[in-house]
C-alpha positions as a printed Julia matrix, in Angstrom:
382×3 Matrix{Float64}:
  88.33  102.14  118.67
  85.75  100.65  120.29
  83.01   97.68  118.91
  80.72  100.41  117.74
  81.33  104.23  117.31
  79.02  106.4   115.27
  81.11  109.08  113.5
  81.11  111.57  110.44
  83.88  110.67  108.33
  84.81  111.5   104.63
  85.09  108.18  102.29
  88.8   108.68  101.67
  89.59  108.82  105.46
  87.36  105.89  105.84
  89.36  104.18  103.29
  92.56  104.67  105.43
  90.91  103.38  108.98
  89.68  100.66  107.01
  93.18   99.91  105.9
  94.6    99.88  109.55
  91.89   98.02  110.8
  92.66   95.16  107.92
  96.33   95.17  109.55
  98.02   97.4   106.95
 101.5    98.16  108.06
 102.99   99.84  105.41
 101.86  102.57  102.97
 103.8   103.8   100.03
 102.47  106.0    97.92
 102.24  109.64   95.91
  99.6   112.3    96.43
  97.23  112.79   93.54
  94.03  114.56   93.63
  91.22  113.22   94.53
  92.9   110.46   96.68
  95.21  112.58   98.58
  93.78  112.25  101.54
  94.34  108.67  102.07
  97.84  109.15  101.74
  97.56  111.81  104.42
  95.37  110.09  106.94
  97.94  106.95  106.73
 100.34  109.42  107.27
  98.92  110.46  110.26
  97.56  107.28  111.84
  99.47  104.59  110.71
 102.45  105.25  112.93
 100.08  105.43  115.81
  99.6   101.65  115.01
 103.14  100.48  114.78
 103.18  100.92  110.85
 105.24  102.55  108.65
 104.44  105.55  105.78
 106.42  106.72  102.92
 105.94  109.05  100.38
 108.05  108.08   97.39
 109.07  109.99   94.33
 106.5   109.12   91.98
 103.68  106.49   91.5
 105.69  104.01   89.69
 107.81  104.17   92.88
 104.64  103.79   95.2
 103.45  100.83   93.85
 107.11   98.97   93.63
 107.43   99.86   97.55
 104.1    98.55   98.19
 105.09   95.29   96.57
 108.41   95.0    98.34
 107.1    95.77  101.51
 104.5    92.81  101.13
 107.37   90.52  100.16
 108.8    91.28  103.86
 105.52   89.99  105.22
 103.76   93.28  105.56
 100.06   94.14  104.39
 100.47   96.89  102.16
  98.29   99.66  100.42
  98.87  102.36   97.81
  96.39  104.91   96.24
  96.41  106.94   93.13
  94.01  108.39   90.45
  93.67  108.13   86.87
  97.08  109.36   85.62
  99.11  107.63   88.73
  96.76  104.08   87.69
  98.11  104.34   84.2
 101.75  104.78   85.51
 101.29  101.72   87.73
 100.23   99.2    85.31
 103.61   97.73   84.65
 104.03   97.08   88.4
 100.49   95.61   88.74
 101.44   93.09   85.9
 104.7    92.18   88.16
 102.27   91.7    91.29
 100.36   89.68   89.37
 102.54   86.97   88.22
 105.15   87.15   91.07
 101.44   86.98   93.46
 102.3    89.57   95.58
  99.71   90.53   97.62
  98.63   94.35   97.83
  95.86   96.83   97.99
  95.4    99.37   95.55
  93.19  102.09   95.45
  92.1   104.17   92.59
  89.72  107.08   93.16
  88.35  107.9    89.56
  88.29  111.43   88.17
  87.6   112.99   84.57
  90.1   112.02   82.11
  92.23  111.21   79.94
  95.33  112.72   80.95
  95.4   115.51   83.63
  91.57  116.2    82.72
  89.71  117.24   85.53
  91.15  116.7    88.63
  88.43  117.82   91.26
  85.72  116.27   89.2
  83.67  112.77   89.08
  83.83  110.01   86.78
  84.07  106.47   86.02
  86.54  105.95   82.93
  88.99  103.75   84.62
  86.66  100.43   84.97
  88.33   98.42   82.16
  91.27   99.88   82.71
  91.08   98.04   86.1
  90.13   95.0    83.94
  92.68   95.18   81.27
  94.99   97.98   82.12
  98.41   95.6    82.08
  99.39   93.24   79.43
  98.83   89.48   79.97
  96.4    87.1    81.08
  96.01   87.54   85.13
  93.02   87.46   87.76
  91.42   90.67   88.62
  89.57   91.12   91.76
  88.06   95.2    91.96
  85.67   96.17   94.71
  83.64   99.3    94.13
  82.0   101.16   97.21
  79.09  103.53   97.14
  79.03  104.81  100.56
  81.62  106.0   102.99
  80.94  103.18  105.43
  81.54  100.73  102.46
  84.9   102.39  101.74
  85.71  101.15  105.06
  84.31   97.6   105.02
  85.14   96.88  101.44
  89.01   98.25  101.89
  89.06   95.73  104.56
  87.83   93.06  102.46
  89.93   93.79   99.77
  93.17   93.16  102.6
  91.03   89.84  102.79
  91.28   89.09   99.32
  94.85   89.85   98.62
  95.79   87.88  101.44
  93.76   84.93  100.24
  94.69   84.64   96.84
  98.29   86.09   96.99
  97.12   88.89   94.23
  96.96   92.62   93.65
  93.32   93.74   94.78
  91.83   96.92   93.52
  89.14   99.18   95.44
  87.87  101.54   92.42
  85.38  104.06   93.45
  84.67  107.87   92.26
  85.66  111.23   93.52
  82.08  111.8    95.09
  82.42  108.97   97.34
  85.8   109.52   98.32
  85.11  113.14   99.26
  81.66  112.89  100.59
  80.99  112.65  104.4
  78.58  110.56  106.33
  77.53  109.47  109.63
  78.69  105.86  109.86
  78.6   103.1   112.43
  81.8   101.59  112.11
  82.23   97.9   113.97
  85.34   96.67  115.0
  84.79   92.93  114.99
  85.61   92.01  111.25
  87.2    88.73  110.57
  90.74   89.05  109.25
  92.39   86.84  106.45
  96.37   86.48  106.85
  98.41   84.89  103.98
  99.32   81.2   104.61
 102.86   80.6   105.4
 104.76   77.52  105.03
 104.7    74.77  107.63
 108.14   73.24  106.58
 111.6    74.72  107.97
 113.69   76.85  105.22
 115.65   74.31  103.5
 117.27   73.71   99.77
 114.17   71.84   98.97
 111.54   74.64   99.39
 109.49   75.55   96.36
 108.1    78.84   97.01
 105.44   78.58   94.21
 103.99   75.15   94.97
 100.46   75.76   95.22
  98.09   74.12   97.44
  96.06   71.95   95.31
  92.73   72.95   96.69
  93.01   76.72   96.72
  95.72   76.56   93.76
  97.3    79.35   96.1
 101.0    79.13   97.49
 101.96   79.65  100.75
 104.04   82.9   100.97
 107.41   83.02  102.67
 108.53   86.52  104.27
 112.06   87.83  103.2
 114.22   87.42  106.09
 112.85   84.6   107.55
 115.32   82.11  106.45
 113.65   81.02  103.1
 115.45   81.73  100.13
 113.72   82.21   96.96
 113.64   84.16   93.51
 111.03   86.8    92.9
 110.78   87.63   89.43
 108.44   88.9    86.59
 109.62   86.36   83.96
 107.39   83.07   83.45
 108.89   80.75   86.29
 108.76   77.52   87.71
 107.88   76.29   91.19
 111.34   77.09   92.65
 110.92   80.7    91.27
 113.36   80.87   88.84
 112.56   81.61   85.1
 111.58   79.18   82.44
 111.31   79.12   78.78
 109.04   75.9    78.86
 105.85   76.28   77.03
 104.42   73.55   79.33
 105.73   75.47   82.59
 104.6    78.56   81.27
 100.86   77.46   80.27
 100.56   75.6    84.08
 101.58   78.96   85.45
  99.27   81.26   83.61
  96.32   79.07   84.01
  97.03   78.36   87.66
  96.95   82.28   88.39
  93.5    83.04   86.53
  92.21   79.82   87.96
  92.81   80.33   91.5
  90.12   83.41   91.43
  87.84   82.11   88.78
  87.55   78.9    90.57
  85.74   80.86   93.55
  84.36   83.53   91.58
  80.73   82.17   91.81
  81.32   83.11   95.87
  82.96   86.29   95.63
  80.02   87.82   93.97
  79.1    90.84   96.42
  75.66   92.59   95.41
  72.85   95.12   96.48
  69.6    94.43   94.85
  66.62   97.28   94.97
  63.05   96.07   93.97
  64.03   93.39   91.46
  61.53   90.82   92.57
  59.39   91.9    89.84
  61.04   94.34   87.71
  60.52   94.89   84.16
  63.27   97.65   83.42
  66.5    96.89   85.41
  69.25   99.54   86.08
  72.75   98.49   86.54
  75.12  100.87   88.63
  78.1   101.52   90.42
  79.99  103.92   92.83
  77.87  107.43   93.08
  75.9   106.83   89.89
  74.27  103.89   91.92
  72.93  106.67   94.58
  71.08  108.31   92.12
  69.75  105.47   90.48
  67.95  104.3    93.61
  65.99  107.55   93.49
  65.35  106.92   89.8
  63.83  103.61   90.93
  61.45  105.1    93.66
  60.4   107.92   91.27
  59.61  105.57   88.54
  57.88  102.76   91.04
  55.65  105.83   91.69
  54.86  106.5    88.08
  53.49  102.64   87.74
  57.39  101.7    85.99
  58.69   98.28   87.37
  61.9    99.56   87.75
  64.86   97.8    89.71
  68.34   97.94   90.76
  71.0    95.73   90.69
  74.56   97.6    92.18
  77.54   95.27   91.77
  79.87   95.76   94.54
  82.51   93.53   93.18
  82.85   94.97   89.35
  85.55   92.25   88.71
  84.91   89.1    88.57
  81.58   90.07   86.73
  78.47   89.12   88.62
  77.32   87.27   85.9
  75.09   84.49   88.49
  73.4    87.3    89.72
  72.58   88.56   86.54
  71.73   85.31   85.01
  69.47   84.71   87.9
  67.33   88.2    87.41
  67.13   87.24   83.66
  65.75   83.86   84.39
  63.18   84.89   87.37
  61.9    88.15   85.41
  60.28   89.11   82.2
  63.02   91.87   81.95
  62.08   94.12   79.01
  65.44   96.25   79.13
  68.55   97.01   80.99
  70.21  100.21   81.34
  73.74  101.03   82.45
  74.35  104.68   83.36
  78.06  105.44   83.6
  80.32  108.41   83.86
  81.75  107.51   80.61
  81.67  106.83   77.41
  80.39  103.11   77.78
  82.79  100.61   79.56
  80.71   98.34   82.08
  78.02   98.36   79.6
  80.06   96.11   77.28
  80.51   93.4    79.91
  76.46   93.5    80.64
  75.86   93.26   76.84
  78.15   90.33   76.59
  76.67   88.26   79.52
  72.96   89.46   78.56
  74.06   88.13   74.94
  70.59   89.76   73.16
  68.37   87.83   75.71
  66.88   91.58   76.37
  67.83   95.12   74.84
  70.89   97.17   76.66
  70.82  100.39   76.69
  73.91  102.69   78.17
  73.41  106.13   79.55
  76.5   108.34   79.22
  77.8   111.38   81.31
  81.19  112.65   81.03
  80.46  116.47   82.2
  82.35  115.89   85.29
  79.49  116.26   87.11
  77.12  113.35   89.06
  74.4   111.54   87.48
  71.06  113.32   88.3
  67.8   110.72   88.88
  65.75  112.4    86.26
  69.01  111.47   83.6
  68.22  107.99   84.09
  64.42  107.94   84.69
  63.75  109.84   81.45
  65.72  107.3    79.32
  63.75  104.52   80.74
  60.63  106.47   80.48
  61.4   107.07   77.1
  61.91  103.04   76.51
  59.02  101.92   78.41
  56.6   103.89   76.6
  57.42  102.73   73.16
């Protein structure tokens, strides 16, 4: 690929090509609408770049194989949608506590259960945060365009390698299946996991973390390092322990390795927020509709603005608090293709400083700008 190449591309295709650009050498998964094109594109292009593609017997096996591939030193990815995302939850937790870098793409569709497989929704936002049991870090990126499907997939690999954790790319069917003309750059900086500097030996501690990053270096299976990988609470040597002190230290470390740097991970786009009185917070395809809403409201004299979080988790509290402190916000609106999910995190952070309204749509169709605008006009006119 040349350094700059303008192409007409589908969102799912951009995701697959972004993963290959990030250095992915192993993809395992199971086809499910509306993410199937990601697997299809990987099956075509990955072998051309020296990688391996495997279709597993189900979603659980797809996640397990990805984690296994990562332990051998590969950069790995798997992709799914609602029902498959539910099936992967136990192994997501395994990847978190065993600190295995993996990129997991979830293209949201209508649910619950089979729901409407070809219709967009945003009902997996809280599942991404709280889906698996226990305390663990969550990094979840959310593209709003085909270009961002490419760029944020690359960033997801960088974050997975940096923090040794499962990183999610979460968006909806609209972004996954739409086609846009995009200019793909080939000069994105890539991050690779840190590996041990000491040679293999009996004193090797696979989970001895760097005191600054709180992330342990990662040895590849098959390179002479002997260590145990488990989903149980474990000591620095990787073997299980029932010690309350050791377990507390482990859980706090794997959470703090992300929380410590949460302020620098925030990724947001702002539209007309310098003087806004009515703030919209929207993500994925809903954010595209909200951009038109802001323009229409401004033409009517309503000072509306838009904040688009490109990283849903960790929650972008610094950006939101800055907007609350510098603007005289009269109201905040969170339009979502669900019955109310991200709005709860917004309300928690706002803590009563201004009213927060939710605008829901669970019809299986994309928000129209007027749906958002009418609600804001109703509140603004009071």
